[in-house]
PDB file of C-alpha atoms in Angstrom:
ATOM      1  CA  MET A   1     -65.556   9.803  74.443  1.00 64.00           C
ATOM      2  CA  LEU A   2     -62.137   9.140  75.951  1.00 61.00           C
ATOM      3  CA  PHE A   3     -61.652   6.320  73.440  1.00 61.00           C
ATOM      4  CA  PHE A   4     -62.221   8.703  70.518  1.00 56.00           C
ATOM      5  CA  LEU A   5     -59.806  11.228  72.002  1.00 60.00           C
ATOM      6  CA  LEU A   6     -57.158   8.535  72.322  1.00 57.00           C
ATOM      7  CA  VAL A   7     -57.743   7.358  68.736  1.00 57.00           C
ATOM      8  CA  GLY A   8     -57.562  10.974  67.554  1.00 60.00           C
ATOM      9  CA  ALA A   9     -54.292  11.499  69.445  1.00 58.00           C
ATOM     10  CA  PHE A  10     -52.886   8.325  67.895  1.00 58.00           C
ATOM     11  CA  VAL A  11     -53.832   9.496  64.381  1.00 60.00           C
ATOM     12  CA  VAL A  12     -52.303  12.945  64.970  1.00 62.00           C
ATOM     13  CA  ASP A  13     -49.153  11.321  66.365  1.00 62.00           C
ATOM     14  CA  ALA A  14     -48.844   9.028  63.334  1.00 66.00           C
ATOM     15  CA  ASP A  15     -49.331  12.014  61.009  1.00 68.00           C
ATOM     16  CA  VAL A  16     -46.628  13.999  62.816  1.00 71.00           C
ATOM     17  CA  ALA A  17     -44.264  11.009  62.507  1.00 74.00           C
ATOM     18  CA  MET A  18     -44.883  10.783  58.748  1.00 79.00           C
ATOM     19  CA  GLN A  19     -44.260  14.520  58.359  1.00 84.00           C
ATOM     20  CA  LYS A  20     -40.991  14.160  60.265  1.00 85.00           C
ATOM     21  CA  LYS A  21     -39.917  11.240  58.097  1.00 87.00           C
ATOM     22  CA  THR A  22     -40.630  13.215  54.930  1.00 90.00           C
ATOM     23  CA  GLU A  23     -38.813  16.307  56.219  1.00 93.00           C
ATOM     24  CA  VAL A  24     -35.749  14.361  57.402  1.00 94.00           C
ATOM     25  CA  LYS A  25     -35.610  12.542  54.051  1.00 95.00           C
ATOM     26  CA  MET A  26     -35.718  15.872  52.224  1.00 96.00           C
ATOM     27  CA  LEU A  27     -33.026  17.353  54.501  1.00 96.00           C
ATOM     28  CA  LEU A  28     -30.737  14.369  53.896  1.00 96.00           C
ATOM     29  CA  GLU A  29     -31.309  14.499  50.135  1.00 97.00           C
ATOM     30  CA  LEU A  30     -30.534  18.228  49.925  1.00 97.00           C
ATOM     31  CA  ALA A  31     -27.451  17.972  52.150  1.00 97.00           C
ATOM     32  CA  ASN A  32     -26.164  14.880  50.363  1.00 97.00           C
ATOM     33  CA  HIS A  33     -26.688  16.500  46.958  1.00 97.00           C
ATOM     34  CA  HIS A  34     -24.531  19.419  48.109  1.00 96.00           C
ATOM     35  CA  ALA A  35     -21.910  17.012  49.506  1.00 97.00           C
ATOM     36  CA  THR A  36     -21.488  15.187  46.206  1.00 96.00           C
ATOM     37  CA  PHE A  37     -19.971  18.253  44.554  1.00 96.00           C
ATOM     38  CA  ALA A  38     -16.766  17.721  46.589  1.00 96.00           C
ATOM     39  CA  VAL A  39     -14.971  16.169  43.622  1.00 95.00           C
ATOM     40  CA  ASP A  40     -11.197  15.822  43.410  1.00 93.00           C
ATOM     41  CA  PRO A  41     -10.257  18.438  40.752  1.00 93.00           C
ATOM     42  CA  VAL A  42      -6.937  16.792  39.821  1.00 93.00           C
ATOM     43  CA  LEU A  43      -8.486  13.388  39.143  1.00 90.00           C
ATOM     44  CA  LYS A  44     -11.378  15.050  37.327  1.00 89.00           C
ATOM     45  CA  THR A  45      -8.954  16.486  34.741  1.00 90.00           C
ATOM     46  CA  GLU A  46      -7.871  12.889  34.125  1.00 89.00           C
ATOM     47  CA  GLY A  47     -11.482  11.778  33.602  1.00 87.00           C
ATOM     48  CA  VAL A  48     -11.864  10.165  37.038  1.00 90.00           C
ATOM     49  CA  ILE A  49     -14.715  11.269  39.284  1.00 90.00           C
ATOM     50  CA  ASP A  50     -13.720  10.730  42.922  1.00 94.00           C
ATOM     51  CA  LEU A  51     -15.095  12.290  46.102  1.00 95.00           C
ATOM     52  CA  ILE A  52     -12.981  14.147  48.647  1.00 96.00           C
ATOM     53  CA  GLU A  53     -14.687  12.607  51.683  1.00 95.00           C
ATOM     54  CA  ASN A  54     -13.677  15.190  54.324  1.00 96.00           C
ATOM     55  CA  GLU A  55     -14.902  18.049  52.158  1.00 97.00           C
ATOM     56  CA  ALA A  56     -18.087  16.127  51.361  1.00 97.00           C
ATOM     57  CA  LEU A  57     -18.849  15.665  55.069  1.00 96.00           C
ATOM     58  CA  GLN A  58     -18.202  19.357  55.743  1.00 97.00           C
ATOM     59  CA  ARG A  59     -20.541  20.329  52.898  1.00 97.00           C
ATOM     60  CA  PHE A  60     -23.147  17.888  54.229  1.00 97.00           C
ATOM     61  CA  GLU A  61     -22.885  19.359  57.737  1.00 97.00           C
ATOM     62  CA  ARG A  62     -23.175  22.913  56.429  1.00 98.00           C
ATOM     63  CA  ARG A  63     -26.411  22.122  54.541  1.00 97.00           C
ATOM     64  CA  MET A  64     -27.911  20.270  57.513  1.00 97.00           C
ATOM     65  CA  LYS A  65     -27.317  23.383  59.626  1.00 97.00           C
ATOM     66  CA  GLU A  66     -28.551  25.846  56.983  1.00 96.00           C
ATOM     67  CA  ASN A  67     -31.669  23.892  56.012  1.00 95.00           C
ATOM     68  CA  GLY A  68     -32.703  22.268  59.282  1.00 94.00           C
ATOM     69  CA  GLY A  69     -30.766  23.842  62.133  1.00 96.00           C
ATOM     70  CA  TYR A  70     -28.838  20.618  62.867  1.00 97.00           C
ATOM     71  CA  VAL A  71     -25.287  20.609  64.230  1.00 97.00           C
ATOM     72  CA  ARG A  72     -23.087  17.523  64.052  1.00 96.00           C
ATOM     73  CA  GLU A  73     -21.719  16.133  67.296  1.00 94.00           C
ATOM     74  CA  GLN A  74     -19.681  12.964  66.769  1.00 88.00           C
ATOM     75  CA  TYR A  75     -21.950  10.635  64.757  1.00 89.00           C
ATOM     76  CA  ALA A  76     -25.282  12.392  65.299  1.00 95.00           C
ATOM     77  CA  PHE A  77     -27.003  15.583  64.227  1.00 97.00           C
ATOM     78  CA  VAL A  78     -28.371  17.545  67.173  1.00 96.00           C
ATOM     79  CA  PRO A  79     -31.482  19.577  66.377  1.00 96.00           C
ATOM     80  CA  ALA A  80     -32.033  23.243  67.171  1.00 95.00           C
ATOM     81  CA  ALA A  81     -35.157  24.336  69.047  1.00 93.00           C
ATOM     82  CA  ASP A  82     -36.997  24.936  65.750  1.00 92.00           C
ATOM     83  CA  SER A  83     -35.817  21.771  63.927  1.00 92.00           C
ATOM     84  CA  ILE A  84     -38.316  19.173  62.716  1.00 89.00           C
ATOM     85  CA  THR A  85     -37.114  16.582  65.254  1.00 91.00           C
ATOM     86  CA  THR A  86     -36.496  17.004  68.965  1.00 89.00           C
ATOM     87  CA  ASP A  87     -33.961  14.219  69.514  1.00 91.00           C
ATOM     88  CA  PRO A  88     -30.496  13.803  67.958  1.00 94.00           C
ATOM     89  CA  ILE A  89     -30.365  11.883  64.681  1.00 95.00           C
ATOM     90  CA  PRO A  90     -27.522   9.355  64.543  1.00 96.00           C
ATOM     91  CA  PHE A  91     -26.167   8.700  61.070  1.00 96.00           C
ATOM     92  CA  GLY A  92     -23.683   6.628  59.119  1.00 96.00           C
ATOM     93  CA  ARG A  93     -22.132   7.160  55.725  1.00 96.00           C
ATOM     94  CA  TYR A  94     -20.416   5.155  53.055  1.00 97.00           C
ATOM     95  CA  TYR A  95     -18.693   6.162  49.841  1.00 97.00           C
ATOM     96  CA  VAL A  96     -18.920   3.867  46.832  1.00 97.00           C
ATOM     97  CA  ASP A  97     -15.972   4.939  44.680  1.00 95.00           C
ATOM     98  CA  PHE A  98     -15.422   4.911  40.926  1.00 93.00           C
ATOM     99  CA  ARG A  99     -13.890   1.426  41.059  1.00 93.00           C
ATOM    100  CA  SER A 100     -16.829  -0.150  42.926  1.00 95.00           C
ATOM    101  CA  TRP A 101     -20.107   1.365  41.751  1.00 96.00           C
ATOM    102  CA  GLU A 102     -20.787  -1.442  39.261  1.00 96.00           C
ATOM    103  CA  GLN A 103     -20.599  -4.020  42.044  1.00 97.00           C
ATOM    104  CA  ASP A 104     -23.546  -5.042  44.233  1.00 98.00           C
ATOM    105  CA  LEU A 105     -23.162  -3.889  47.815  1.00 98.00           C
ATOM    106  CA  GLN A 106     -24.911  -4.853  51.034  1.00 98.00           C
ATOM    107  CA  LEU A 107     -24.571  -2.387  53.907  1.00 98.00           C
ATOM    108  CA  ARG A 108     -25.615  -3.390  57.408  1.00 98.00           C
ATOM    109  CA  PHE A 109     -26.094  -0.765  60.117  1.00 98.00           C
ATOM    110  CA  GLU A 110     -26.927  -1.334  63.775  1.00 97.00           C
ATOM    111  CA  TYR A 111     -28.642   1.011  66.224  1.00 95.00           C
ATOM    112  CA  ASN A 112     -28.106   0.278  69.938  1.00 90.00           C
ATOM    113  CA  GLY A 113     -30.169   3.096  71.436  1.00 86.00           C
ATOM    114  CA  THR A 114     -27.490   5.762  71.272  1.00 82.00           C
ATOM    115  CA  ARG A 115     -25.029   4.873  68.516  1.00 87.00           C
ATOM    116  CA  PHE A 116     -25.668   3.997  64.905  1.00 93.00           C
ATOM    117  CA  VAL A 117     -22.758   2.128  63.348  1.00 94.00           C
ATOM    118  CA  MET A 118     -22.030   0.378  60.106  1.00 96.00           C
ATOM    119  CA  GLU A 119     -21.526  -3.235  61.018  1.00 96.00           C
ATOM    120  CA  GLN A 120     -20.721  -4.678  57.613  1.00 96.00           C
ATOM    121  CA  ALA A 121     -20.140  -3.780  53.954  1.00 97.00           C
ATOM    122  CA  THR A 122     -20.338  -6.841  51.704  1.00 97.00           C
ATOM    123  CA  PRO A 123     -19.566  -6.550  47.983  1.00 97.00           C
ATOM    124  CA  GLY A 124     -21.321  -8.834  45.513  1.00 96.00           C
ATOM    125  CA  ALA A 125     -21.723  -9.478  41.815  1.00 96.00           C
ATOM    126  CA  VAL A 126     -20.607  -7.004  39.158  1.00 96.00           C
ATOM    127  CA  ARG A 127     -23.335  -5.429  37.000  1.00 93.00           C
ATOM    128  CA  PRO A 128     -22.130  -3.328  34.052  1.00 89.00           C
ATOM    129  CA  LYS A 129     -25.092  -0.949  34.312  1.00 91.00           C
ATOM    130  CA  GLY A 130     -24.609  -0.348  38.037  1.00 93.00           C
ATOM    131  CA  GLY A 131     -24.497  -2.376  41.202  1.00 96.00           C
ATOM    132  CA  ARG A 132     -27.496  -2.974  43.399  1.00 97.00           C
ATOM    133  CA  LEU A 133     -27.302  -1.343  46.836  1.00 97.00           C
ATOM    134  CA  GLN A 134     -29.146  -3.123  49.661  1.00 98.00           C
ATOM    135  CA  ILE A 135     -29.238  -1.507  53.098  1.00 98.00           C
ATOM    136  CA  THR A 136     -30.293  -3.291  56.279  1.00 98.00           C
ATOM    137  CA  VAL A 137     -30.776  -1.552  59.624  1.00 97.00           C
ATOM    138  CA  VAL A 138     -30.853  -3.615  62.815  1.00 97.00           C
ATOM    139  CA  THR A 139     -32.913  -1.900  65.519  1.00 94.00           C
ATOM    140  CA  GLU A 140     -32.298  -1.840  69.254  1.00 91.00           C
ATOM    141  CA  GLN A 141     -34.745  -4.756  69.607  1.00 92.00           C
ATOM    142  CA  GLY A 142     -32.873  -6.807  66.985  1.00 94.00           C
ATOM    143  CA  GLU A 143     -35.448  -6.295  64.244  1.00 94.00           C
ATOM    144  CA  GLU A 144     -33.959  -6.162  60.746  1.00 96.00           C
ATOM    145  CA  LEU A 145     -35.325  -3.412  58.525  1.00 95.00           C
ATOM    146  CA  ARG A 146     -34.465  -3.849  54.854  1.00 96.00           C
ATOM    147  CA  LEU A 147     -34.741  -0.667  52.854  1.00 95.00           C
ATOM    148  CA  ALA A 148     -35.783  -0.733  49.207  1.00 94.00           C
ATOM    149  CA  PRO A 149     -32.806  -1.630  47.003  1.00 95.00           C
ATOM    150  CA  LYS A 150     -31.276   1.036  44.805  1.00 94.00           C
ATOM    151  CA  THR A 151     -29.256   0.777  41.605  1.00 95.00           C
ATOM    152  CA  MET A 152     -26.099   2.891  41.521  1.00 95.00           C
ATOM    153  CA  VAL A 153     -25.395   4.770  38.305  1.00 94.00           C
ATOM    154  CA  GLY A 154     -21.920   5.983  39.236  1.00 94.00           C
ATOM    155  CA  PRO A 155     -19.743   6.676  42.268  1.00 96.00           C
ATOM    156  CA  SER A 156     -22.186   7.342  45.110  1.00 97.00           C
ATOM    157  CA  HIS A 157     -22.290   8.913  48.555  1.00 97.00           C
ATOM    158  CA  VAL A 158     -24.619   7.007  50.876  1.00 97.00           C
ATOM    159  CA  ILE A 159     -26.049   8.546  54.064  1.00 97.00           C
ATOM    160  CA  VAL A 160     -28.218   6.486  56.406  1.00 97.00           C
ATOM    161  CA  ALA A 161     -29.846   8.142  59.419  1.00 96.00           C
ATOM    162  CA  TYR A 162     -31.939   6.611  62.172  1.00 95.00           C
ATOM    163  CA  VAL A 163     -34.651   8.785  63.681  1.00 93.00           C
ATOM    164  CA  ASP A 164     -35.616   7.633  67.179  1.00 88.00           C
ATOM    165  CA  GLU A 165     -38.116  10.231  68.301  1.00 84.00           C
ATOM    166  CA  ARG A 166     -40.261  10.737  71.381  1.00 77.00           C
ATOM    167  CA  PRO A 167     -44.007  10.537  70.691  1.00 72.00           C
ATOM    168  CA  PHE A 168     -46.457  13.429  70.574  1.00 64.00           C
ATOM    169  CA  LEU A 169     -47.985  12.197  73.870  1.00 67.00           C
ATOM    170  CA  PRO A 170     -45.990  10.194  76.466  1.00 74.00           C
ATOM    171  CA  MET A 171     -48.597   7.403  76.555  1.00 70.00           C
ATOM    172  CA  LEU A 172     -48.058   6.634  72.852  1.00 69.00           C
ATOM    173  CA  PRO A 173     -45.192   4.551  71.434  1.00 74.00           C
ATOM    174  CA  ALA A 174     -42.023   6.241  70.212  1.00 77.00           C
ATOM    175  CA  HIS A 175     -41.310   6.657  66.517  1.00 80.00           C
ATOM    176  CA  ALA A 176     -38.174   5.084  65.083  1.00 88.00           C
ATOM    177  CA  PHE A 177     -37.344   4.737  61.406  1.00 92.00           C
ATOM    178  CA  PRO A 178     -34.337   4.716  59.079  1.00 95.00           C
ATOM    179  CA  VAL A 179     -33.913   7.252  56.290  1.00 95.00           C
ATOM    180  CA  VAL A 180     -31.461   6.852  53.415  1.00 96.00           C
ATOM    181  CA  SER A 181     -30.025   9.153  50.769  1.00 96.00           C
ATOM    182  CA  VAL A 182     -27.941   7.830  47.871  1.00 96.00           C
ATOM    183  CA  GLU A 183     -26.516  10.503  45.577  1.00 96.00           C
ATOM    184  CA  GLU A 184     -24.292  10.049  42.566  1.00 95.00           C
ATOM    185  CA  VAL A 185     -21.074  12.062  42.779  1.00 95.00           C
ATOM    186  CA  LYS A 186     -21.388  15.083  40.486  1.00 89.00           C
ATOM    187  CA  ASP A 187     -18.954  15.683  37.663  1.00 78.00           C
TER     188      ASP A 187
END
């Protein structure tokens, strides 16, 4: 009987983790979509779509607070009592500008247990229909997680977050997973 209770707890815990991953992904997508409207109006009149990065980050922060109750502190979003996660979500960001979006790009992030930092940004081949974006996250244990590649269709704002969450029950393993949002800058 105890075995079945433990299996049931494990299944519930895994389901809760998947729900959190889906919710965090949706939060990032909505916030990043809002951020990509921070376009430089002067350059836009000249036909150049370029992001004002400070304004984009402020817009991103505002949506994270409005939609999920998260407040940014340094390089992490701290959840409110009613947020989907209970632990802070460290994040990193990268802007692929109008001169670089047709070039392949490899981004490498590292999580050390508290900080999540971009370790490397390596440009690659030029593709006229849009560069291929490959993101790798190195976990605290040194494991490399390669996220599915994406093709950029214009200047893009990239947000990568790393959820490192306590389990439903203390005897179960913690949940840790990267979440990415890549949004084309809006014109």
